[in-house]
Each structure stands twice: as C-alpha cells, then as structure tokens.
PDB file of C-alpha atoms in Angstrom:
ATOM      1  CA  MET A 289     135.905 -82.645 135.997  1.00 38.00           C
ATOM      2  CA  MET A 290     134.723 -83.846 132.965  1.00 38.00           C
ATOM      3  CA  ALA A 291     131.418 -81.460 131.372  1.00 42.00           C
ATOM      4  CA  SER A 292     128.917 -83.271 130.083  1.00 41.00           C
ATOM      5  CA  TRP A 293     125.899 -82.539 127.991  1.00 41.00           C
ATOM      6  CA  PRO A 294     123.680 -85.393 126.495  1.00 43.00           C
ATOM      7  CA  LEU A 295     124.497 -85.955 122.846  1.00 41.00           C
ATOM      8  CA  CYS A 296     121.084 -84.684 122.296  1.00 40.00           C
ATOM      9  CA  THR A 297     121.010 -81.512 123.265  1.00 38.00           C
ATOM     10  CA  VAL A 298     124.937 -81.459 121.766  1.00 37.00           C
ATOM     11  CA  ALA A 299     123.913 -82.623 118.265  1.00 40.00           C
ATOM     12  CA  THR A 300     121.763 -79.959 118.170  1.00 39.00           C
ATOM     13  CA  VAL A 301     123.933 -77.080 119.048  1.00 38.00           C
ATOM     14  CA  PHE A 302     126.476 -78.521 117.796  1.00 39.00           C
ATOM     15  CA  ILE A 303     125.534 -78.474 114.012  1.00 38.00           C
ATOM     16  CA  LYS A 304     122.329 -76.036 114.354  1.00 41.00           C
ATOM     17  CA  ARG A 305     123.880 -73.209 115.237  1.00 40.00           C
ATOM     18  CA  THR A 306     128.139 -74.146 114.078  1.00 37.00           C
ATOM     19  CA  CYS A 307     127.138 -75.668 111.384  1.00 37.00           C
ATOM     20  CA  LEU A 308     124.042 -74.200 109.536  1.00 39.00           C
ATOM     21  CA  THR A 309     124.098 -70.001 110.196  1.00 37.00           C
ATOM     22  CA  HIS A 310     123.921 -67.837 107.774  1.00 38.00           C
ATOM     23  CA  GLY A 311     127.768 -69.762 105.585  1.00 38.00           C
ATOM     24  CA  TYR A 312     129.568 -68.716 108.906  1.00 37.00           C
ATOM     25  CA  ILE A 313     131.183 -72.320 108.704  1.00 38.00           C
ATOM     26  CA  VAL A 314     134.651 -73.412 109.920  1.00 40.00           C
ATOM     27  CA  PRO A 315     136.279 -75.261 106.688  1.00 44.00           C
ATOM     28  CA  LYS A 316     137.061 -79.268 109.399  1.00 44.00           C
ATOM     29  CA  ILE A 317     133.743 -78.987 110.578  1.00 42.00           C
ATOM     30  CA  ARG A 318     131.766 -78.322 106.583  1.00 45.00           C
ATOM     31  CA  GLY A 319     133.711 -80.861 105.715  1.00 48.00           C
ATOM     32  CA  LEU A 320     132.245 -83.324 108.493  1.00 43.00           C
ATOM     33  CA  TRP A 321     129.034 -81.803 107.857  1.00 40.00           C
ATOM     34  CA  GLN A 322     128.636 -82.631 104.255  1.00 46.00           C
ATOM     35  CA  GLN A 323     129.935 -85.610 104.378  1.00 46.00           C
ATOM     36  CA  ALA A 324     127.139 -87.103 106.757  1.00 42.00           C
ATOM     37  CA  ILE A 325     124.042 -85.704 104.588  1.00 40.00           C
ATOM     38  CA  ARG A 326     125.712 -85.728 100.770  1.00 45.00           C
ATOM     39  CA  ARG A 327     124.405 -88.411  99.158  1.00 39.00           C
ATOM     40  CA  PRO A 328     122.879 -89.259  95.088  1.00 38.00           C
ATOM     41  CA  ASN A 329     120.207 -87.296  94.427  1.00 36.00           C
ATOM     42  CA  ARG A 330     120.686 -84.897  98.756  1.00 36.00           C
ATOM     43  CA  TRP A 331     118.405 -82.698  97.367  1.00 35.00           C
ATOM     44  CA  THR A 332     117.490 -83.279  93.114  1.00 35.00           C
ATOM     45  CA  SER A 333     115.130 -86.574  95.018  1.00 39.00           C
ATOM     46  CA  ASN A 334     111.432 -85.658  94.694  1.00 45.00           C
ATOM     47  CA  PRO A 335     109.483 -88.378  97.206  1.00 43.00           C
ATOM     48  CA  THR A 336     106.671 -86.021  98.852  1.00 48.00           C
ATOM     49  CA  GLY A 337     106.790 -83.338  96.083  1.00 50.00           C
ATOM     50  CA  PHE A 338     109.647 -80.923  97.489  1.00 59.00           C
ATOM     51  CA  GLY A 339     112.616 -79.740  95.650  1.00 53.00           C
ATOM     52  CA  ARG A 340     111.472 -76.799  93.562  1.00 49.00           C
ATOM     53  CA  SER A 341     112.554 -73.651  93.326  1.00 48.00           C
ATOM     54  CA  ALA A 342     111.334 -70.070  94.953  1.00 50.00           C
ATOM     55  CA  ASP A 343     109.248 -68.665  92.758  1.00 50.00           C
ATOM     56  CA  VAL A 344     109.743 -64.819  93.438  1.00 47.00           C
ATOM     57  CA  ASP A 345     111.575 -63.623  90.432  1.00 46.00           C
ATOM     58  CA  GLY A 346     108.044 -62.233  89.433  1.00 44.00           C
ATOM     59  CA  SER A 347     107.388 -60.463  92.896  1.00 47.00           C
ATOM     60  CA  HIS A 348     108.003 -56.716  93.504  1.00 47.00           C
ATOM     61  CA  GLY A 349     106.649 -57.196  96.961  1.00 47.00           C
ATOM     62  CA  LEU A 350     108.715 -59.607  97.653  1.00 46.00           C
ATOM     63  CA  ARG A 351     112.096 -57.694  95.708  1.00 48.00           C
ATOM     64  CA  GLU A 352     111.270 -54.956  97.676  1.00 48.00           C
ATOM     65  CA  PHE A 353     111.347 -57.214 101.073  1.00 44.00           C
ATOM     66  CA  ALA A 354     114.530 -58.792  99.910  1.00 46.00           C
ATOM     67  CA  SER A 355     116.632 -55.581 100.132  1.00 48.00           C
ATOM     68  CA  VAL A 356     114.901 -54.786 103.917  1.00 46.00           C
ATOM     69  CA  ASN A 357     118.302 -56.304 105.760  1.00 47.00           C
ATOM     70  CA  GLY A 358     120.827 -53.886 103.493  1.00 47.00           C
ATOM     71  CA  SER A 359     121.335 -56.709 100.665  1.00 49.00           C
ATOM     72  CA  ASP A 360     121.404 -55.139  96.896  1.00 52.00           C
ATOM     73  CA  CYS A 361     118.891 -57.336  94.889  1.00 57.00           C
ATOM     74  CA  SER A 362     118.492 -55.116  91.754  1.00 50.00           C
ATOM     75  CA  ASP A 363     120.746 -56.763  89.795  1.00 48.00           C
ATOM     76  CA  GLY A 364     119.667 -60.271  90.575  1.00 47.00           C
ATOM     77  CA  GLY A 365     123.268 -61.094  92.190  1.00 48.00           C
ATOM     78  CA  SER A 366     125.620 -60.703  95.970  1.00 45.00           C
ATOM     79  CA  GLN A 367     128.616 -59.550  96.811  1.00 46.00           C
ATOM     80  CA  ASP A 368     128.258 -62.549  99.374  1.00 51.00           C
ATOM     81  CA  ALA A 369     129.060 -65.951  97.406  1.00 57.00           C
ATOM     82  CA  ARG A 370     128.472 -68.178 100.002  1.00 70.00           C
ATOM     83  CA  GLY A 371     125.098 -69.937  99.646  1.00 84.00           C
ATOM     84  CA  PHE A 372     123.141 -70.796 102.539  1.00 91.00           C
ATOM     85  CA  PHE A 373     120.450 -73.694 104.418  1.00 94.00           C
ATOM     86  CA  ILE A 374     117.862 -72.805 106.625  1.00 96.00           C
ATOM     87  CA  SER A 375     115.642 -75.681 108.603  1.00 96.00           C
ATOM     88  CA  THR A 376     112.840 -75.972 110.560  1.00 97.00           C
ATOM     89  CA  PRO A 377     112.294 -77.462 113.905  1.00 95.00           C
ATOM     90  CA  ILE A 378     110.777 -80.926 112.717  1.00 96.00           C
ATOM     91  CA  PHE A 379     107.462 -81.800 113.391  1.00 97.00           C
ATOM     92  CA  TYR A 380     106.641 -84.248 115.975  1.00 94.00           C
ATOM     93  CA  VAL A 381     103.892 -87.088 114.205  1.00 96.00           C
ATOM     94  CA  ASN A 382     102.018 -87.644 117.531  1.00 92.00           C
ATOM     95  CA  ALA A 383      99.385 -85.422 115.862  1.00 93.00           C
ATOM     96  CA  GLU A 384      98.013 -83.795 113.093  1.00 96.00           C
ATOM     97  CA  PRO A 385      99.729 -80.326 112.199  1.00 97.00           C
ATOM     98  CA  HIS A 386      97.992 -76.998 113.202  1.00 96.00           C
ATOM     99  CA  ILE A 387      98.199 -73.504 112.337  1.00 96.00           C
ATOM    100  CA  GLY A 388     102.127 -73.351 114.917  1.00 95.00           C
ATOM    101  CA  HIS A 389     103.789 -75.753 112.487  1.00 97.00           C
ATOM    102  CA  LEU A 390     103.161 -73.558 109.758  1.00 97.00           C
ATOM    103  CA  TYR A 391     103.784 -70.248 111.010  1.00 97.00           C
ATOM    104  CA  SER A 392     107.561 -71.173 111.438  1.00 96.00           C
ATOM    105  CA  VAL A 393     107.866 -73.113 108.067  1.00 97.00           C
ATOM    106  CA  ALA A 394     105.989 -70.594 106.700  1.00 97.00           C
ATOM    107  CA  LEU A 395     109.287 -67.994 108.197  1.00 97.00           C
ATOM    108  CA  ALA A 396     111.993 -70.201 107.226  1.00 97.00           C
ATOM    109  CA  ASP A 397     109.911 -69.617 103.466  1.00 97.00           C
ATOM    110  CA  CYS A 398     110.036 -66.026 103.346  1.00 96.00           C
ATOM    111  CA  LEU A 399     114.134 -66.330 104.364  1.00 95.00           C
ATOM    112  CA  HIS A 400     114.703 -68.751 101.942  1.00 96.00           C
ATOM    113  CA  ARG A 401     113.232 -66.392  98.887  1.00 95.00           C
ATOM    114  CA  GLN A 402     114.971 -63.522 100.630  1.00 93.00           C
ATOM    115  CA  HIS A 403     118.195 -64.805 100.005  1.00 92.00           C
ATOM    116  CA  SER A 404     117.243 -66.400  96.225  1.00 91.00           C
ATOM    117  CA  LEU A 405     115.951 -62.633  95.556  1.00 91.00           C
ATOM    118  CA  CYS A 406     119.204 -62.220  96.106  1.00 89.00           C
ATOM    119  CA  GLY A 407     120.759 -64.706  94.273  1.00 88.00           C
ATOM    120  CA  LEU A 408     122.652 -66.710  96.723  1.00 90.00           C
ATOM    121  CA  GLN A 409     121.851 -70.906  95.898  1.00 90.00           C
ATOM    122  CA  GLY A 410     120.546 -72.282  99.682  1.00 91.00           C
ATOM    123  CA  LYS A 411     118.576 -74.584 100.258  1.00 95.00           C
ATOM    124  CA  LEU A 412     114.722 -74.804 102.905  1.00 97.00           C
ATOM    125  CA  SER A 413     114.743 -78.458 104.366  1.00 97.00           C
ATOM    126  CA  THR A 414     111.857 -79.235 107.095  1.00 98.00           C
ATOM    127  CA  GLY A 415     109.943 -82.987 107.573  1.00 98.00           C
ATOM    128  CA  THR A 416     109.723 -84.642 110.720  1.00 98.00           C
ATOM    129  CA  ASP A 417     110.706 -86.715 113.603  1.00 97.00           C
ATOM    130  CA  GLU A 418     108.893 -90.228 113.670  1.00 97.00           C
ATOM    131  CA  HIS A 419     110.379 -91.787 116.869  1.00 92.00           C
ATOM    132  CA  GLY A 420     109.540 -91.563 121.044  1.00 86.00           C
ATOM    133  CA  ILE A 421     107.211 -92.530 123.141  1.00 84.00           C
ATOM    134  CA  LYS A 422     104.802 -89.428 122.474  1.00 86.00           C
ATOM    135  CA  ILE A 423     104.526 -91.133 119.219  1.00 93.00           C
ATOM    136  CA  GLN A 424     104.465 -94.816 119.932  1.00 92.00           C
ATOM    137  CA  ARG A 425     102.190 -94.332 122.446  1.00 90.00           C
ATOM    138  CA  ALA A 426      99.849 -91.632 120.018  1.00 93.00           C
ATOM    139  CA  ALA A 427     100.173 -94.926 117.784  1.00 95.00           C
ATOM    140  CA  LYS A 428      98.712 -97.025 119.919  1.00 95.00           C
ATOM    141  CA  GLN A 429      95.736 -95.178 120.909  1.00 95.00           C
ATOM    142  CA  MET A 430      94.483 -94.866 116.814  1.00 95.00           C
ATOM    143  CA  GLY A 431      94.676 -98.613 116.756  1.00 97.00           C
ATOM    144  CA  ARG A 432      98.041 -98.880 114.481  1.00 96.00           C
ATOM    145  CA  SER A 433     101.816 -99.780 114.268  1.00 96.00           C
ATOM    146  CA  PRO A 434     104.308 -96.626 115.263  1.00 96.00           C
ATOM    147  CA  SER A 435     104.831 -97.276 111.356  1.00 96.00           C
ATOM    148  CA  ASP A 436     101.993 -96.662 109.899  1.00 97.00           C
ATOM    149  CA  HIS A 437     100.958 -94.608 112.159  1.00 97.00           C
ATOM    150  CA  CYS A 438     104.079 -91.989 111.578  1.00 97.00           C
ATOM    151  CA  ALA A 439     103.594 -92.294 107.145  1.00 97.00           C
ATOM    152  CA  ALA A 440     100.060 -91.157 107.670  1.00 98.00           C
ATOM    153  CA  ILE A 441     101.098 -88.592 109.936  1.00 98.00           C
ATOM    154  CA  SER A 442     103.710 -87.580 108.138  1.00 98.00           C
ATOM    155  CA  ALA A 443     101.953 -87.188 104.334  1.00 98.00           C
ATOM    156  CA  LYS A 444      99.662 -84.842 106.150  1.00 98.00           C
ATOM    157  CA  PHE A 445     102.613 -82.194 106.631  1.00 98.00           C
ATOM    158  CA  ALA A 446     104.028 -82.390 103.505  1.00 97.00           C
ATOM    159  CA  THR A 447      99.897 -81.738 101.795  1.00 97.00           C
ATOM    160  CA  LEU A 448     100.193 -79.032 104.445  1.00 97.00           C
ATOM    161  CA  PHE A 449     102.999 -77.691 103.034  1.00 97.00           C
ATOM    162  CA  GLN A 450     102.178 -77.822  99.616  1.00 96.00           C
ATOM    163  CA  GLN A 451      99.459 -76.557 100.244  1.00 97.00           C
ATOM    164  CA  ALA A 452     100.789 -72.964 101.722  1.00 96.00           C
ATOM    165  CA  ASN A 453     102.669 -72.715  98.321  1.00 96.00           C
ATOM    166  CA  VAL A 454     105.950 -73.551 100.921  1.00 96.00           C
ATOM    167  CA  ALA A 455     109.119 -73.706  98.635  1.00 93.00           C
ATOM    168  CA  ALA A 456     111.436 -76.449 100.765  1.00 95.00           C
ATOM    169  CA  THR A 457     114.132 -77.556  98.729  1.00 96.00           C
ATOM    170  CA  ASP A 458     113.143 -81.187 101.266  1.00 96.00           C
ATOM    171  CA  PHE A 459     111.447 -82.586 103.214  1.00 97.00           C
ATOM    172  CA  VAL A 460     113.323 -85.071 104.863  1.00 97.00           C
ATOM    173  CA  ARG A 461     111.565 -87.927 107.647  1.00 98.00           C
ATOM    174  CA  THR A 462     113.745 -89.526 110.346  1.00 97.00           C
ATOM    175  CA  THR A 463     112.911 -92.703 110.015  1.00 97.00           C
ATOM    176  CA  GLU A 464     114.288 -92.840 106.078  1.00 97.00           C
ATOM    177  CA  GLU A 465     117.197 -94.625 104.904  1.00 97.00           C
ATOM    178  CA  ARG A 466     119.048 -91.148 104.039  1.00 97.00           C
ATOM    179  CA  HIS A 467     119.052 -89.425 107.010  1.00 97.00           C
ATOM    180  CA  ILE A 468     119.930 -93.304 108.840  1.00 96.00           C
ATOM    181  CA  GLN A 469     122.912 -92.868 107.096  1.00 97.00           C
ATOM    182  CA  ALA A 470     123.611 -90.167 107.618  1.00 96.00           C
ATOM    183  CA  VAL A 471     123.044 -90.188 111.607  1.00 96.00           C
ATOM    184  CA  GLN A 472     125.276 -93.507 112.055  1.00 97.00           C
ATOM    185  CA  HIS A 473     128.098 -91.219 109.844  1.00 98.00           C
ATOM    186  CA  PHE A 474     128.047 -88.705 112.281  1.00 95.00           C
ATOM    187  CA  TRP A 475     128.248 -90.453 115.484  1.00 95.00           C
ATOM    188  CA  GLN A 476     130.769 -92.808 114.074  1.00 96.00           C
ATOM    189  CA  THR A 477     132.728 -89.770 113.120  1.00 95.00           C
ATOM    190  CA  LEU A 478     132.306 -88.140 116.541  1.00 93.00           C
ATOM    191  CA  LEU A 479     132.734 -91.882 117.699  1.00 93.00           C
ATOM    192  CA  HIS A 480     135.858 -92.136 116.248  1.00 94.00           C
ATOM    193  CA  ARG A 481     137.298 -89.419 117.654  1.00 91.00           C
ATOM    194  CA  GLY A 482     137.222 -89.491 121.281  1.00 91.00           C
ATOM    195  CA  HIS A 483     133.606 -86.415 121.858  1.00 91.00           C
ATOM    196  CA  ILE A 484     131.856 -89.506 122.479  1.00 93.00           C
ATOM    197  CA  TYR A 485     131.474 -91.396 125.488  1.00 92.00           C
ATOM    198  CA  ARG A 486     129.421 -93.896 128.208  1.00 93.00           C
ATOM    199  CA  GLY A 487     128.485 -92.249 131.441  1.00 92.00           C
ATOM    200  CA  ARG A 488     124.353 -92.751 133.553  1.00 92.00           C
ATOM    201  CA  TYR A 489     122.493 -90.246 133.536  1.00 89.00           C
ATOM    202  CA  GLU A 490     120.232 -89.788 136.413  1.00 92.00           C
ATOM    203  CA  GLY A 491     116.839 -86.985 137.113  1.00 93.00           C
ATOM    204  CA  TRP A 492     113.242 -86.471 137.408  1.00 95.00           C
ATOM    205  CA  TYR A 493     111.895 -87.187 133.076  1.00 93.00           C
ATOM    206  CA  SER A 494     109.078 -86.522 132.021  1.00 92.00           C
ATOM    207  CA  SER A 495     107.323 -88.682 129.018  1.00 84.00           C
ATOM    208  CA  ALA A 496     104.762 -85.801 128.324  1.00 83.00           C
ATOM    209  CA  ASP A 497     107.081 -83.050 127.775  1.00 85.00           C
ATOM    210  CA  GLU A 498     110.144 -85.465 126.925  1.00 82.00           C
ATOM    211  CA  ALA A 499     112.419 -83.339 128.448  1.00 89.00           C
ATOM    212  CA  PHE A 500     115.037 -83.860 131.864  1.00 92.00           C
ATOM    213  CA  LEU A 501     113.648 -81.685 135.181  1.00 94.00           C
ATOM    214  CA  THR A 502     115.333 -80.244 138.017  1.00 93.00           C
ATOM    215  CA  LYS A 503     114.431 -80.488 141.388  1.00 92.00           C
ATOM    216  CA  ASP A 504     113.034 -77.187 140.837  1.00 94.00           C
ATOM    217  CA  GLN A 505     110.972 -77.717 138.351  1.00 95.00           C
ATOM    218  CA  VAL A 506     108.752 -80.487 140.113  1.00 95.00           C
ATOM    219  CA  LYS A 507     106.257 -81.254 143.081  1.00 93.00           C
ATOM    220  CA  GLN A 508     104.325 -83.160 145.229  1.00 89.00           C
ATOM    221  CA  SER A 509     101.279 -83.561 143.559  1.00 84.00           C
ATOM    222  CA  GLY A 510      98.041 -82.908 145.069  1.00 74.00           C
ATOM    223  CA  ASP A 511      97.686 -86.727 145.534  1.00 68.00           C
ATOM    224  CA  HIS A 512      99.456 -87.264 148.693  1.00 66.00           C
ATOM    225  CA  ARG A 513      98.916 -90.522 149.382  1.00 71.00           C
ATOM    226  CA  ASN A 514     100.431 -91.825 146.444  1.00 73.00           C
ATOM    227  CA  ASN A 515     103.226 -89.793 146.121  1.00 80.00           C
ATOM    228  CA  ILE A 516     103.138 -87.932 142.779  1.00 88.00           C
ATOM    229  CA  MET A 517     105.757 -85.911 142.042  1.00 92.00           C
ATOM    230  CA  VAL A 518     104.580 -83.506 138.037  1.00 93.00           C
ATOM    231  CA  SER A 519     106.124 -80.766 136.193  1.00 93.00           C
ATOM    232  CA  ILE A 520     105.131 -77.229 138.128  1.00 93.00           C
ATOM    233  CA  GLU A 521     105.550 -76.020 134.437  1.00 92.00           C
ATOM    234  CA  SER A 522     103.027 -78.500 132.274  1.00 92.00           C
ATOM    235  CA  GLY A 523     101.835 -80.745 135.347  1.00 91.00           C
ATOM    236  CA  GLN A 524     102.049 -83.600 133.881  1.00 92.00           C
ATOM    237  CA  PRO A 525     103.685 -85.895 135.969  1.00 92.00           C
ATOM    238  CA  VAL A 526     107.610 -86.760 136.449  1.00 94.00           C
ATOM    239  CA  ASP A 527     109.503 -90.175 137.399  1.00 93.00           C
ATOM    240  CA  TRP A 528     112.887 -90.532 138.077  1.00 94.00           C
ATOM    241  CA  ILE A 529     114.715 -92.270 135.637  1.00 92.00           C
ATOM    242  CA  ALA A 530     118.589 -93.117 136.109  1.00 92.00           C
ATOM    243  CA  GLU A 531     120.408 -95.071 133.286  1.00 88.00           C
ATOM    244  CA  ASP A 532     123.867 -95.622 130.637  1.00 92.00           C
ATOM    245  CA  ASN A 533     123.820 -93.232 128.189  1.00 89.00           C
ATOM    246  CA  TYR A 534     126.290 -92.071 125.822  1.00 91.00           C
ATOM    247  CA  MET A 535     127.908 -88.527 126.570  1.00 91.00           C
ATOM    248  CA  PHE A 536     129.772 -85.906 125.043  1.00 90.00           C
ATOM    249  CA  ARG A 537     132.639 -84.307 126.191  1.00 88.00           C
ATOM    250  CA  SER A 538     131.336 -81.073 125.618  1.00 83.00           C
ATOM    251  CA  CYS A 539     134.923 -79.510 127.166  1.00 81.00           C
ATOM    252  CA  SER A 540     137.012 -80.375 123.931  1.00 74.00           C
ATOM    253  CA  ILE A 541     134.812 -77.852 121.847  1.00 81.00           C
ATOM    254  CA  LEU A 542     134.021 -75.185 124.516  1.00 82.00           C
ATOM    255  CA  LEU A 543     137.074 -73.171 123.514  1.00 79.00           C
ATOM    256  CA  PHE A 544     136.734 -73.567 119.903  1.00 79.00           C
ATOM    257  CA  LEU A 545     132.823 -72.346 119.341  1.00 80.00           C
ATOM    258  CA  TRP A 546     133.482 -69.108 122.207  1.00 81.00           C
ATOM    259  CA  TYR A 547     136.221 -67.982 119.257  1.00 79.00           C
ATOM    260  CA  ILE A 548     133.531 -68.831 116.837  1.00 79.00           C
ATOM    261  CA  TRP A 549     131.054 -67.121 118.516  1.00 77.00           C
ATOM    262  CA  LYS A 550     132.590 -64.716 120.775  1.00 74.00           C
ATOM    263  CA  ARG A 551     131.438 -61.469 118.781  1.00 67.00           C
ATOM    264  CA  PHE A 552     127.888 -62.374 119.811  1.00 64.00           C
ATOM    265  CA  ILE A 553     128.636 -62.754 123.824  1.00 61.00           C
TER     266      ILE A 553
END
C-alpha cells in the first residue's frame, strides 16, 4: 500500500529538514526551492523595518561566542563558502505575542549573528501564520474581520522583534502576495511531478490544538450524557472528521531522504 502523509506535514519535514539545514541542499531540490521563493526584492523589500544586517562586528563577546563551534573567525572569513538560511517558526496571530515567541526568535538571531561573524552570507526569516480556525474565532471575538485582525497582531509581532533588535533579513506574512505565489509555484511543481494525489482522511480532530489525534489520545469526557470526546493531553473537545484531502506520496522520497540523513540515524 502506498505510504502517505498529509501534505502539510510533508512540507514541513521536506522543506525545513531537507532544503534549509546548514546548506546541505541537493542541487535539484535547491533549484526547486529557489524557484519557488526567489522573487524580485525577496530579501531587500523592507515593509516592516526588517532586512538590516546583523551588527556584530564590533562585539568582542559575540566574536568569542562565534568560536564555540570551532569556527575560526579571526580573519573575518571562513573556509566554508556555503551560504545558510535560518527560519524561525511562523507564529499564529490568534493572540498577541509573548516572551515565548521572542525566546525562539532570539535563539535564531544568535545563530544568525554567529554565522555572520564567520563571514558567511545568510538569511534569517521570521513572520506570521495567518490562516486557521483559531484565528477566525479570535477575530470574531474581537469584533473585527480576519484580515484586520491579522494585520493588527502581525504588526505587534514585527514591533516586538524590532524593539528586541532582532536582525532578521525578512518578515513574511502568509497572506502576502509573494508568499501566495511561492506556495502556488511549489504546489504546482509537486503536482506536475506526480507527488500529490487526492485521497480521503479521517480521524479525531481538535480545533483548539489544530491536530489530528489517534484513538489512544482521546477519551470520553466526564459528561457521559452528551458523549463528548476530548483530548487526553489538553482536555479540548474533539470531533470525528472525514474529508477529501491532498496526500503526498512519501514513498517517492523516503529512500532519497534516508540517503541524505543516514549519518544522523
């Protein structure tokens, strides 16, 4: 039987682990990814104040930090001429940013600055995920349209990162036209190459957690009269969902991924 994963799961694993990790990119995949995301002014457009370089040259402390992994940055260069790409999570805009969001961005910023100290040219991308049932519900509770809600919360994320002096080269909103075009290009390429097919997926789904759960992850709530099922971990109610969906032919790349990552297994 053909092994299959929901496309969103595959995209996360395929793009972040295969395409975007420390420059270990197979040329064919790299070409596909670059075609999808490279647009005019992809990194130079600066609608939110991002796009500046990491200001680390004058910091002795950061130079010392840069040598932790054994990189010789004393001459301002590196033996490794490969570039690098670092991506933070794209944050949901169902609520305002908090210190947990800033923490993950700060870690990525430190890594970006370390690489920059070693003379490597790279990108640090962050941004907001502006799609989902939780966002729609949050907008309704605030009495505004989803688009207005997304714009307001996304601006707060951008402001927070600027105030923290995060040297991100780009801030991407998933509702932006450039992101939509990139996703459409990537999707059409996968479809054209036969990696996507239509199938039926069903299971217990938690709208609050935005996740499908197995039968071992749900239980009946205390209210036996209404026969409500909830997530064991979060306590949130779940519904049985059955829907047509797009599936990824994972078997077509599993051997390829194993070959790339076998040294980590």
